[in-house]
Amino acid sequence: MKRVHIFDTTLRDGEQAPGASLHPEQKIVIARQLAQLGVDVIEPGFPISSPGDFMAVQCISQEVTGVEICGFARAVKEDIDSAVRATEAAERRRLHMFLSSSNIHLDFQLRKSREQVIQIARSMVAYAKQFVDRIEFSPMDATRTGDEFLFEMIEAVIQEGATIINIPDTVGYALPEEYGAMFTRVMNNVRGGKGVEYSAHCHNDLGLAVANSLAAIKAGVTQVEVTVNGVGERAGNCSLEELVMAIETRKEAMGAVTGIQTQHIYEVSQKVSRAMSFPIAFNKPIVGRNAFQHEAGIHQDGLLKNRNTYEIMDPDRLGVPRNMIILGKHSGRHAIKHRVSQFGVNPTDEQMEALYIKFKELADRQKVVQDHQLMELIGHTVNTVLEPYTLLQAQVLTGTTGSRMASCTIKDNAEGSEIVFSGTGEGPVEALVSGISQALPIHVEFTDLELYSLSSGEEANGEAIVTVSWKGNHFRGVAVHRDVLMAVAQAYMAACNQAVREYFLQGQAQDQGEGDSIDVGEVEITIP
Ligand code: KIV
Ligand code: ZN
């Protein structure tokens, strides 16, 4: 198997995505995570571009070990000096220099002749070589350059000491077979071309960045430049997680492996998305919310029998939290029964039939049936309320000054009592969370909140997904409401209810011993 090196440019090319810029402290945190993820090279920024970027590259070079650090520079002395200084403390380093090669860039951007550009490339590589041995050279817009001049430029920089040749598809124009063939021609025709390493760098304007990078690997490239979540200029760069999982999942076909520790993929993806305020599309491969969720009844049935029927990757191995089955109007009896049994509830056949009818009525009215709604349906079916608490009412006082205040009326369904709890916080969410938390017999940790607008315009519904943790277990509650704060409150209540049910089940398990059954109304709850 060939070892493909992963060159991560999330903090340089990825940061060039509109609105995605990061503070130096954020870059340092992400760089540490990238090193833990197992990338081979990190390009942490463009040192000459700002004092903040210089500082970030410098700190990362000082602190982050076990990975090669790359300084980025135009073919200009000041840029090279800055990149050399910023990466001085790195355990291992390289310098990445770029210079345009296509006619359109030469004529309109650089306003220089081909001879002048070759001269600049030669002299700047020679200049940089005095300071750094590993020099990566990128002829920018290479895929629109044409063989003759591309070969000439690459030959010139190899003669001056470039050790890695990156051929960027700067504008995402290439097709996979063209891109792969381009590397083959360079390797075979450029003098000195067999003695250097090759790198692919693809943009996603036509949605081909991953396909093009895979074609380059097939052609003999040993390094691929990627960004987490595929962030980057315009439609972005080749996505790290997609490329890595394509290689991992099809390693026999690719004849290649990477050094990526896949179990960290999801965590890093989430961190980058949050730090850059760059949302991940629901259907984004590998890390999107729907990437491992199934709604079709036939698929759900197959999955419950054997995961491999409809999944080619194991989300557990990527650190993706699992909520495989999405209950909606396409779900069948088998999937509903399975979900109900995950709550420790085993309805009789008759109860199940009644539940199924009510479920279908509800599912016809809304896209997805959430867990707390399912629990409510079971409760109605068997005349027992299974949710420990119901949020009957909530009011929040918010504004520009002072702390926010919330008042939450919560019903304890076992006791039948209704109590009003008040909470305060710096923001309305904190106030609501503090109010609701007072009703609970346990302390749960509020670990995550995702908020989505389900359509555009003022009348849009807000969807809130809240994750809480208790004793190391995560519980997710989902709610949709016209008032986004109420969506958060209900989602939090739903997540807490699951944690409290777990607490009750554990308490009863201790009292009664595992495997015993507890009678709750007319349904039987089996202690898992
Ligand atoms: O897309 C590109 O051409 C680049 C280079 C400068 C490597 O990001
Ligand atoms: Zn790029």
Coordinates of C-alpha atoms and ligand atoms in Angstrom, one line a residue:
M1 CA 0.0 0.0 0.0
K2 CA 1.2 3.5 -0.9
R3 CA 1.3 6.0 2.0
V4 CA -0.5 9.2 1.0
H5 CA 0.5 12.3 3.0
I6 CA -2.2 14.6 4.1
F7 CA -1.3 18.3 3.8
D8 CA -3.8 20.3 5.7
T9 CA -4.4 23.9 4.5
T10 CA -7.6 24.6 6.5
L11 CA -5.8 27.4 8.3
R12 CA -4.5 29.0 5.1
D13 CA -6.5 28.2 2.0
G14 CA -9.6 27.2 4.1
E15 CA -9.4 30.5 5.9
Q16 CA -9.7 32.3 2.6
A17 CA -13.4 31.2 2.5
P18 CA -15.5 34.4 2.8
G19 CA -16.2 35.1 6.5
A20 CA -14.2 32.2 7.8
S21 CA -11.2 34.0 9.3
L22 CA -9.8 32.9 12.6
H23 CA -8.0 34.5 15.5
P24 CA -4.5 33.3 16.2
E25 CA -5.6 31.6 19.4
Q26 CA -8.3 29.7 17.4
K27 CA -5.7 28.6 14.9
I28 CA -3.4 27.3 17.6
V29 CA -6.3 25.2 19.1
I30 CA -7.2 23.8 15.6
A31 CA -3.5 23.1 14.8
R32 CA -3.2 21.0 17.9
Q33 CA -6.3 19.0 16.9
L34 CA -5.0 18.5 13.4
A35 CA -1.8 17.1 14.7
Q36 CA -3.8 14.7 16.9
L37 CA -5.9 13.8 13.9
G38 CA -2.7 12.6 12.2
V39 CA -2.2 15.0 9.3
D40 CA 1.4 15.0 8.0
V41 CA 1.8 18.7 7.2
I42 CA 0.0 21.8 8.5
E43 CA 0.0 25.1 6.6
P44 CA -1.1 27.4 9.4
G45 CA -1.4 30.7 7.5
F46 CA 0.2 33.3 5.3
P47 CA 2.8 35.0 7.5
I48 CA 3.3 38.2 5.5
S49 CA -0.4 38.8 5.2
S50 CA -0.9 40.2 8.8
P51 CA 0.8 40.3 12.2
G52 CA -1.8 38.0 13.6
D53 CA -1.1 35.4 10.9
F54 CA 2.6 35.7 11.5
M55 CA 2.1 35.2 15.2
A56 CA -0.2 32.2 14.6
V57 CA 2.3 30.5 12.3
Q58 CA 5.1 31.3 14.8
C59 CA 3.3 29.9 17.8
I60 CA 2.2 26.8 16.0
S61 CA 5.8 26.2 14.8
Q62 CA 6.9 26.5 18.5
E63 CA 4.2 24.4 20.0
V64 CA 2.9 21.8 17.7
T65 CA 5.1 18.8 17.3
G66 CA 5.0 15.6 15.4
V67 CA 4.0 17.3 12.2
E68 CA 5.7 19.3 9.5
I69 CA 4.9 23.0 9.5
C70 CA 4.7 24.9 6.2
G71 CA 5.3 28.6 5.6
F72 CA 3.4 30.1 2.7
A73 CA 4.9 32.7 0.4
R74 CA 4.5 34.4 -2.9
A75 CA 7.7 34.4 -5.0
V76 CA 8.8 37.6 -3.4
K77 CA 11.8 38.1 -1.0
E78 CA 9.7 39.7 1.8
D79 CA 7.2 36.9 1.8
I80 CA 9.9 34.3 1.9
D81 CA 11.8 36.1 4.7
S82 CA 8.6 36.3 6.7
A83 CA 7.7 32.6 6.2
V84 CA 11.2 31.6 7.0
R85 CA 11.2 33.6 10.3
A86 CA 7.7 32.5 11.3
T87 CA 8.6 28.7 10.9
E88 CA 12.1 28.9 12.4
A89 CA 11.2 27.0 15.6
A90 CA 9.4 24.2 13.9
E91 CA 10.5 20.6 14.6
R92 CA 10.3 20.0 10.8
R93 CA 9.4 22.6 8.2
R94 CA 9.0 23.4 4.6
L95 CA 8.4 26.6 2.5
H96 CA 5.6 26.7 0.1
M97 CA 6.1 29.2 -2.7
F98 CA 3.6 29.9 -5.5
L99 CA 3.7 31.8 -8.8
S100 CA 1.1 32.0 -11.5
S101 CA 1.8 30.1 -14.7
S102 CA -1.3 30.5 -17.0
N103 CA -1.5 33.1 -19.7
I104 CA -4.5 34.7 -18.3
H105 CA -2.8 35.2 -14.9
L106 CA 0.5 36.4 -16.6
D107 CA -1.3 38.9 -18.9
F108 CA -3.9 40.3 -16.6
Q109 CA -2.6 39.8 -13.1
L110 CA 1.2 39.8 -13.1
R111 CA 1.6 41.6 -16.4
K112 CA 4.8 39.8 -17.0
S113 CA 6.2 37.7 -19.9
R114 CA 6.9 34.0 -19.6
E115 CA 10.6 34.7 -19.6
Q116 CA 10.3 37.1 -16.7
V117 CA 8.2 34.7 -14.7
I118 CA 10.7 31.8 -15.2
Q119 CA 13.4 34.2 -14.1
I120 CA 11.5 35.1 -10.9
A121 CA 10.7 31.5 -10.1
R122 CA 14.3 30.5 -10.5
S123 CA 15.8 33.3 -8.4
M124 CA 13.2 33.0 -5.6
V125 CA 13.5 29.3 -5.2
A126 CA 17.3 29.7 -5.1
Y127 CA 16.9 32.5 -2.5
A128 CA 14.6 30.4 -0.3
K129 CA 16.8 27.3 -0.6
Q130 CA 19.5 29.1 1.4
F131 CA 17.2 28.9 4.4
V132 CA 15.0 25.9 4.0
D133 CA 15.8 22.6 2.4
R134 CA 12.3 21.4 1.7
I135 CA 10.8 23.7 -0.9
E136 CA 7.3 23.1 -2.3
F137 CA 6.6 25.0 -5.5
S138 CA 3.1 25.6 -6.9
P139 CA 2.6 27.0 -10.5
M140 CA -0.8 28.7 -9.8
D141 CA -3.6 28.0 -12.2
A142 CA -1.5 25.1 -13.5
T143 CA -4.5 23.3 -15.1
R144 CA -5.1 26.2 -17.5
T145 CA -1.4 26.6 -18.4
G146 CA -0.6 24.2 -21.1
D147 CA 2.1 21.5 -21.1
E148 CA 4.9 23.4 -22.7
F149 CA 5.2 26.3 -20.3
L150 CA 4.2 24.2 -17.3
F151 CA 7.0 21.8 -17.9
E152 CA 9.5 24.6 -18.4
M153 CA 8.5 26.2 -15.1
I154 CA 8.6 23.0 -13.2
E155 CA 12.0 22.0 -14.7
A156 CA 13.4 25.4 -13.8
V157 CA 12.4 25.3 -10.1
I158 CA 13.6 21.7 -9.7
Q159 CA 17.0 22.8 -11.0
E160 CA 17.0 25.5 -8.4
G161 CA 16.2 23.0 -5.6
A162 CA 12.4 22.6 -5.3
T163 CA 11.8 19.2 -3.7
I164 CA 8.0 19.0 -3.9
I165 CA 5.9 20.0 -6.9
N166 CA 2.3 20.9 -6.2
I167 CA 0.1 21.2 -9.3
P168 CA -2.9 23.2 -8.2
D169 CA -6.3 23.2 -10.0
T170 CA -6.7 26.7 -8.7
V171 CA -10.1 27.4 -10.3
G172 CA -11.5 23.9 -10.1
Y173 CA -11.6 23.4 -13.9
A174 CA -10.0 20.0 -14.4
L175 CA -11.7 16.7 -15.0
P176 CA -10.4 13.6 -13.1
E177 CA -8.8 11.8 -16.1
E178 CA -7.2 15.1 -17.3
Y179 CA -5.8 15.9 -13.9
G180 CA -4.3 12.5 -13.3
A181 CA -2.8 12.4 -16.9
M182 CA -1.2 15.8 -16.3
F183 CA 0.9 14.4 -13.4
T184 CA 1.9 11.5 -15.5
R185 CA 3.1 13.8 -18.3
V186 CA 5.0 16.0 -15.9
M187 CA 6.6 13.0 -14.2
N188 CA 7.7 11.6 -17.6
N189 CA 8.7 14.7 -19.5
V190 CA 10.2 17.1 -17.1
R191 CA 14.0 16.8 -16.6
G192 CA 14.5 15.9 -12.9
G193 CA 10.8 15.1 -12.6
K194 CA 11.4 11.6 -11.3
G195 CA 13.5 12.9 -8.3
V196 CA 10.8 15.0 -6.6
E197 CA 7.6 14.5 -4.6
Y198 CA 4.2 15.4 -6.1
S199 CA 1.2 17.0 -4.6
A200 CA -2.4 17.6 -5.7
H201 CA -4.3 20.7 -4.7
C202 CA -7.9 20.8 -6.0
H203 CA -10.7 23.3 -5.8
N204 CA -14.3 22.3 -5.9
D205 CA -15.9 24.6 -8.3
L206 CA -17.4 21.7 -10.3
G207 CA -17.7 19.4 -7.3
L208 CA -14.7 17.4 -8.5
A209 CA -12.0 18.2 -5.9
V210 CA -12.1 14.8 -4.3
A211 CA -12.4 12.9 -7.6
N212 CA -9.5 14.9 -9.0
S213 CA -7.4 14.2 -6.0
L214 CA -8.1 10.5 -6.1
A215 CA -7.1 10.5 -9.8
A216 CA -3.8 12.3 -8.9
I217 CA -3.1 9.6 -6.3
K218 CA -3.7 6.9 -9.0
A219 CA -1.2 8.7 -11.2
G220 CA 1.5 8.5 -8.5
V221 CA 1.0 11.6 -6.3
T222 CA 2.1 11.1 -2.7
Q223 CA 0.6 14.2 -1.1
V224 CA -2.9 15.7 -1.2
E225 CA -3.8 19.2 0.0
V226 CA -7.1 19.3 1.8
T227 CA -9.2 21.3 4.2
V228 CA -11.5 20.2 7.0
N229 CA -15.1 20.3 5.8
G230 CA -13.8 21.3 2.4
V231 CA -13.8 25.0 3.4
G232 CA -11.9 27.4 1.1
E233 CA -12.2 30.0 -1.6
R234 CA -15.6 29.9 -3.5
A235 CA -16.8 26.3 -3.5
G236 CA -13.9 25.2 -1.3
N237 CA -11.0 22.8 -1.4
C238 CA -10.8 19.0 -1.4
S239 CA -12.4 17.9 1.8
L240 CA -10.1 16.1 4.2
E241 CA -12.8 13.8 5.6
E242 CA -14.2 12.8 2.2
L243 CA -10.7 12.1 0.7
V244 CA -9.5 10.2 3.7
M245 CA -12.6 8.1 3.9
A246 CA -12.6 7.4 0.2
I247 CA -9.1 6.0 0.5
E248 CA -9.9 4.2 3.8
T249 CA -13.1 2.6 2.5
R250 CA -11.7 1.7 -0.9
K251 CA -8.1 1.0 0.1
E252 CA -7.8 -2.1 -2.0
A253 CA -9.0 -0.3 -5.1
M254 CA -6.8 2.7 -4.3
G255 CA -3.8 0.8 -3.2
A256 CA -3.2 3.5 -0.6
V257 CA -3.5 4.4 3.0
T258 CA -3.2 7.6 5.1
G259 CA -2.0 8.2 8.7
I260 CA -5.3 9.8 9.7
Q261 CA -6.8 8.7 13.1
T262 CA -10.4 8.5 11.8
Q263 CA -11.9 8.5 15.3
H264 CA -11.1 12.2 15.6
I265 CA -12.7 13.2 12.2
Y266 CA -16.1 14.3 13.5
E267 CA -14.7 16.2 16.5
V268 CA -12.3 18.2 14.4
S269 CA -15.0 18.9 11.8
Q270 CA -17.3 20.3 14.5
K271 CA -14.5 22.4 16.0
V272 CA -13.6 23.9 12.6
S273 CA -17.2 24.6 11.7
R274 CA -17.8 26.4 15.0
A275 CA -14.6 28.4 15.0
M276 CA -15.2 29.6 11.4
S277 CA -18.9 30.0 11.9
F278 CA -19.2 27.9 8.8
P279 CA -22.2 25.5 8.9
I280 CA -22.0 22.0 7.5
A281 CA -24.6 21.0 5.0
F282 CA -27.0 18.4 6.3
N283 CA -26.1 16.1 3.4
K284 CA -22.4 16.7 3.5
P285 CA -20.6 13.3 3.2
I286 CA -19.1 11.8 6.4
V287 CA -19.8 14.7 8.8
G288 CA -23.2 16.1 7.7
R289 CA -26.1 15.5 10.0
N290 CA -27.9 13.2 7.6
A291 CA -24.7 11.3 6.5
F292 CA -25.6 8.3 8.7
Q293 CA -29.3 8.7 9.1
H294 CA -32.0 6.7 7.4
E295 CA -35.6 7.4 6.9
A296 CA -36.9 5.0 4.3
G297 CA -38.7 2.1 5.9
I298 CA -37.0 -0.5 3.7
H299 CA -33.6 0.9 4.6
Q300 CA -34.4 1.0 8.3
D301 CA -35.6 -2.6 8.2
G302 CA -32.3 -3.7 6.5
L303 CA -30.1 -1.7 8.9
L304 CA -31.7 -3.2 11.9
K305 CA -30.9 -6.7 10.5
N306 CA -27.4 -5.8 9.4
R307 CA -25.8 -2.3 9.3
N308 CA -23.9 -3.2 6.2
T309 CA -27.1 -3.4 4.1
Y310 CA -27.1 0.3 3.7
E311 CA -23.9 1.7 5.2
I312 CA -20.4 1.5 3.8
M313 CA -18.7 3.1 6.8
D314 CA -19.1 2.7 10.5
P315 CA -19.9 6.1 12.0
D316 CA -18.6 4.9 15.4
R317 CA -15.2 4.7 13.9
L318 CA -15.4 8.4 12.9
G319 CA -16.6 9.6 16.3
V320 CA -20.0 10.5 14.7
P321 CA -22.8 10.4 17.4
R322 CA -25.2 7.8 16.3
N323 CA -28.9 8.4 15.7
M324 CA -29.3 6.0 12.8
I325 CA -33.0 5.8 12.4
I326 CA -35.0 8.9 11.8
L327 CA -38.6 8.3 12.4
G328 CA -40.9 9.8 9.9
K329 CA -43.7 8.9 7.5
H330 CA -41.6 6.3 5.7
S331 CA -40.8 4.3 8.9
G332 CA -42.2 0.9 9.4
R333 CA -43.4 -1.0 12.5
H334 CA -40.0 -2.7 12.9
A335 CA -38.1 0.6 13.2
I336 CA -40.7 2.2 15.6
K337 CA -40.7 -0.9 17.8
H338 CA -36.9 -0.9 17.8
R339 CA -36.8 2.8 18.9
V340 CA -39.5 2.2 21.6
S341 CA -37.5 -0.7 22.9
Q342 CA -34.4 1.5 23.2
F343 CA -36.3 3.4 25.8
G344 CA -36.8 0.1 27.7
V345 CA -40.5 0.0 26.7
N346 CA -41.9 -3.2 25.3
P347 CA -45.6 -2.7 24.2
T348 CA -47.9 -5.6 23.6
D349 CA -48.8 -6.4 19.9
E350 CA -52.2 -4.7 20.4
Q351 CA -50.5 -1.5 22.0
M352 CA -48.0 -1.5 19.2
E353 CA -50.8 -1.5 16.5
A354 CA -52.5 1.4 18.2
L355 CA -49.2 3.2 18.5
Y356 CA -48.5 2.6 14.8
I357 CA -51.7 4.2 13.7
K358 CA -51.2 7.3 15.9
F359 CA -47.6 7.5 14.7
K360 CA -48.6 7.5 11.1
E361 CA -51.1 10.2 11.6
L362 CA -48.5 12.4 13.3
A363 CA -45.8 11.6 10.7
D364 CA -48.1 12.6 7.9
R365 CA -48.4 16.1 9.5
Q366 CA -44.7 16.7 10.2
K367 CA -41.4 15.7 8.6
V368 CA -39.8 13.9 11.6
V369 CA -41.3 12.4 14.7
Q370 CA -39.0 13.3 17.6
D371 CA -38.3 11.0 20.5
H372 CA -40.3 12.9 23.1
Q373 CA -43.3 12.9 20.7
L374 CA -43.0 9.2 20.3
M375 CA -42.9 8.9 24.1
E376 CA -46.0 11.0 24.4
L377 CA -47.7 8.8 21.8
I378 CA -46.8 5.7 23.8
G379 CA -48.1 7.4 26.9
H380 CA -51.4 8.1 25.2
T381 CA -51.6 4.6 23.9
V382 CA -51.2 2.9 27.2
N383 CA -52.6 5.7 29.4
T384 CA -49.4 6.4 31.1
V385 CA -47.1 9.4 30.9
L386 CA -43.6 8.1 30.2
E387 CA -41.8 11.5 30.1
P388 CA -40.8 12.4 33.7
Y389 CA -41.4 16.1 33.2
T390 CA -43.5 18.2 30.9
L391 CA -42.7 21.9 30.2
L392 CA -46.1 23.4 30.5
Q393 CA -45.1 27.1 30.1
A394 CA -42.1 29.3 29.7
Q395 CA -41.6 33.0 29.7
V396 CA -38.3 34.8 29.2
L397 CA -37.5 38.4 29.8
T398 CA -34.7 39.5 27.5
G399 CA -33.2 42.9 26.4
T400 CA -30.1 44.9 26.1
T401 CA -29.3 45.4 29.8
G402 CA -29.3 43.5 33.0
S403 CA -29.5 39.7 33.3
R404 CA -32.2 37.7 31.5
M405 CA -34.9 36.1 33.5
A406 CA -37.0 33.0 32.8
S407 CA -39.9 31.5 34.5
C408 CA -40.7 27.8 33.6
T409 CA -43.8 25.9 34.7
I410 CA -42.9 22.2 34.9
K411 CA -45.2 19.3 35.7
D412 CA -43.7 16.4 37.5
N413 CA -45.7 13.6 35.8
A414 CA -45.1 11.0 38.5
E415 CA -46.2 13.3 41.3
G416 CA -48.8 15.2 39.3
S417 CA -47.4 18.5 40.8
E418 CA -46.9 21.7 38.8
I419 CA -44.1 24.0 40.0
V420 CA -42.9 27.4 38.6
F421 CA -39.1 27.7 38.6
S422 CA -37.2 30.9 37.8
G423 CA -33.8 31.1 36.3
T424 CA -31.4 33.9 35.4
G425 CA -28.5 34.1 33.0
E426 CA -26.5 36.3 30.8
G427 CA -28.6 35.3 27.8
P428 CA -32.2 34.0 27.5
V429 CA -31.0 30.4 26.7
E430 CA -29.0 30.4 29.9
A431 CA -31.9 31.7 31.9
L432 CA -34.3 29.0 30.5
V433 CA -31.7 26.3 31.1
S434 CA -31.2 27.4 34.6
G435 CA -35.0 27.5 35.3
I436 CA -35.6 24.0 33.8
S437 CA -32.6 22.4 35.5
Q438 CA -34.0 23.2 38.9
A439 CA -36.8 20.7 38.3
L440 CA -34.4 17.8 37.8
P441 CA -33.2 15.3 40.4
I442 CA -29.8 15.1 38.7
H443 CA -27.2 17.6 37.4
V444 CA -26.9 17.3 33.6
E445 CA -24.3 19.2 31.6
F446 CA -25.5 21.3 28.7
T447 CA -23.0 20.3 26.1
D448 CA -24.2 21.5 22.8
L449 CA -26.9 23.6 21.0
E450 CA -27.5 23.6 17.3
L451 CA -30.1 26.0 15.9
Y452 CA -31.5 26.0 12.4
S453 CA -34.1 28.0 10.5
L454 CA -36.4 25.6 8.7
S455 CA -37.4 28.0 6.0
S456 CA -36.7 31.6 5.0
G457 CA -38.7 34.6 6.0
E458 CA -40.1 36.0 9.2
E459 CA -42.5 33.1 9.7
A460 CA -39.7 30.5 9.7
N461 CA -39.8 27.8 12.3
G462 CA -36.7 27.4 14.4
E463 CA -35.3 23.9 15.0
A464 CA -33.2 23.4 18.1
I465 CA -31.1 20.3 18.9
V466 CA -29.7 20.2 22.4
T467 CA -27.2 17.7 23.7
V468 CA -26.8 17.1 27.4
S469 CA -24.5 14.7 29.1
W470 CA -24.9 12.8 32.3
K471 CA -22.4 10.3 33.7
G472 CA -20.6 10.3 30.4
N473 CA -23.7 9.5 28.3
H474 CA -25.0 11.9 25.7
F475 CA -28.7 12.6 25.2
R476 CA -30.1 14.7 22.4
G477 CA -33.4 16.5 22.3
V478 CA -34.9 18.0 19.2
A479 CA -37.8 20.5 19.0
V480 CA -39.3 22.8 16.4
H481 CA -41.2 26.0 17.3
R482 CA -42.1 29.3 15.7
D483 CA -40.3 30.9 18.7
V484 CA -36.7 29.9 18.6
L485 CA -36.3 30.2 22.4
M486 CA -39.2 27.9 23.0
A487 CA -37.6 25.4 20.6
V488 CA -34.5 25.5 22.7
A489 CA -36.5 25.1 26.0
Q490 CA -38.4 22.1 24.7
A491 CA -35.4 20.5 23.2
Y492 CA -33.5 20.9 26.5
M493 CA -36.5 19.4 28.4
A494 CA -36.6 16.5 25.9
A495 CA -32.9 15.8 26.4
C496 CA -33.1 16.1 30.2
N497 CA -36.1 13.7 30.2
Q498 CA -34.0 11.0 28.5
A499 CA -31.2 11.6 31.1
V500 CA -33.7 11.4 34.0
R501 CA -35.3 8.2 32.6
E502 CA -31.8 6.7 32.4
Y503 CA -31.2 7.8 36.0
F504 CA -34.5 6.2 37.1
L505 CA -33.7 3.0 35.2
Q506 CA -30.2 2.8 36.8
G507 CA -31.6 3.4 40.2
Q508 CA -34.2 0.8 39.8
A509 CA -31.7 -1.6 38.3
Q510 CA -29.6 -1.3 41.5
D511 CA -32.7 -2.0 43.6
Q512 CA -34.0 -4.9 41.6
G513 CA -31.0 -6.4 39.7
E514 CA -30.4 -6.3 36.0
G515 CA -32.8 -8.0 33.6
D516 CA -35.8 -7.6 36.0
S517 CA -38.9 -5.8 34.7
I518 CA -40.6 -2.8 36.2
D519 CA -44.2 -2.2 35.8
V520 CA -45.1 1.3 34.7
G521 CA -48.8 1.5 34.1
E522 CA -49.7 -1.1 31.5
V523 CA -46.4 -1.2 29.7
E524 CA -43.5 -3.3 30.7
I525 CA -40.1 -1.6 31.0
T526 CA -37.1 -3.9 30.8
I527 CA -34.0 -2.8 32.5
P528 CA -31.3 -2.7 29.8
Ligands
KIV1 O1 -5.4 27.2 -5.3 C1 -4.2 27.5 -5.4 O2 -3.6 27.7 -6.5 C2 -3.4 27.7 -4.2 C3 -2.0 27.8 -4.4 C4 -1.4 29.0 -4.2 C5 -1.3 26.6 -3.9 O3 -4.0 27.8 -3.1
ZN2 ZN -6.0 26.8 -3.3

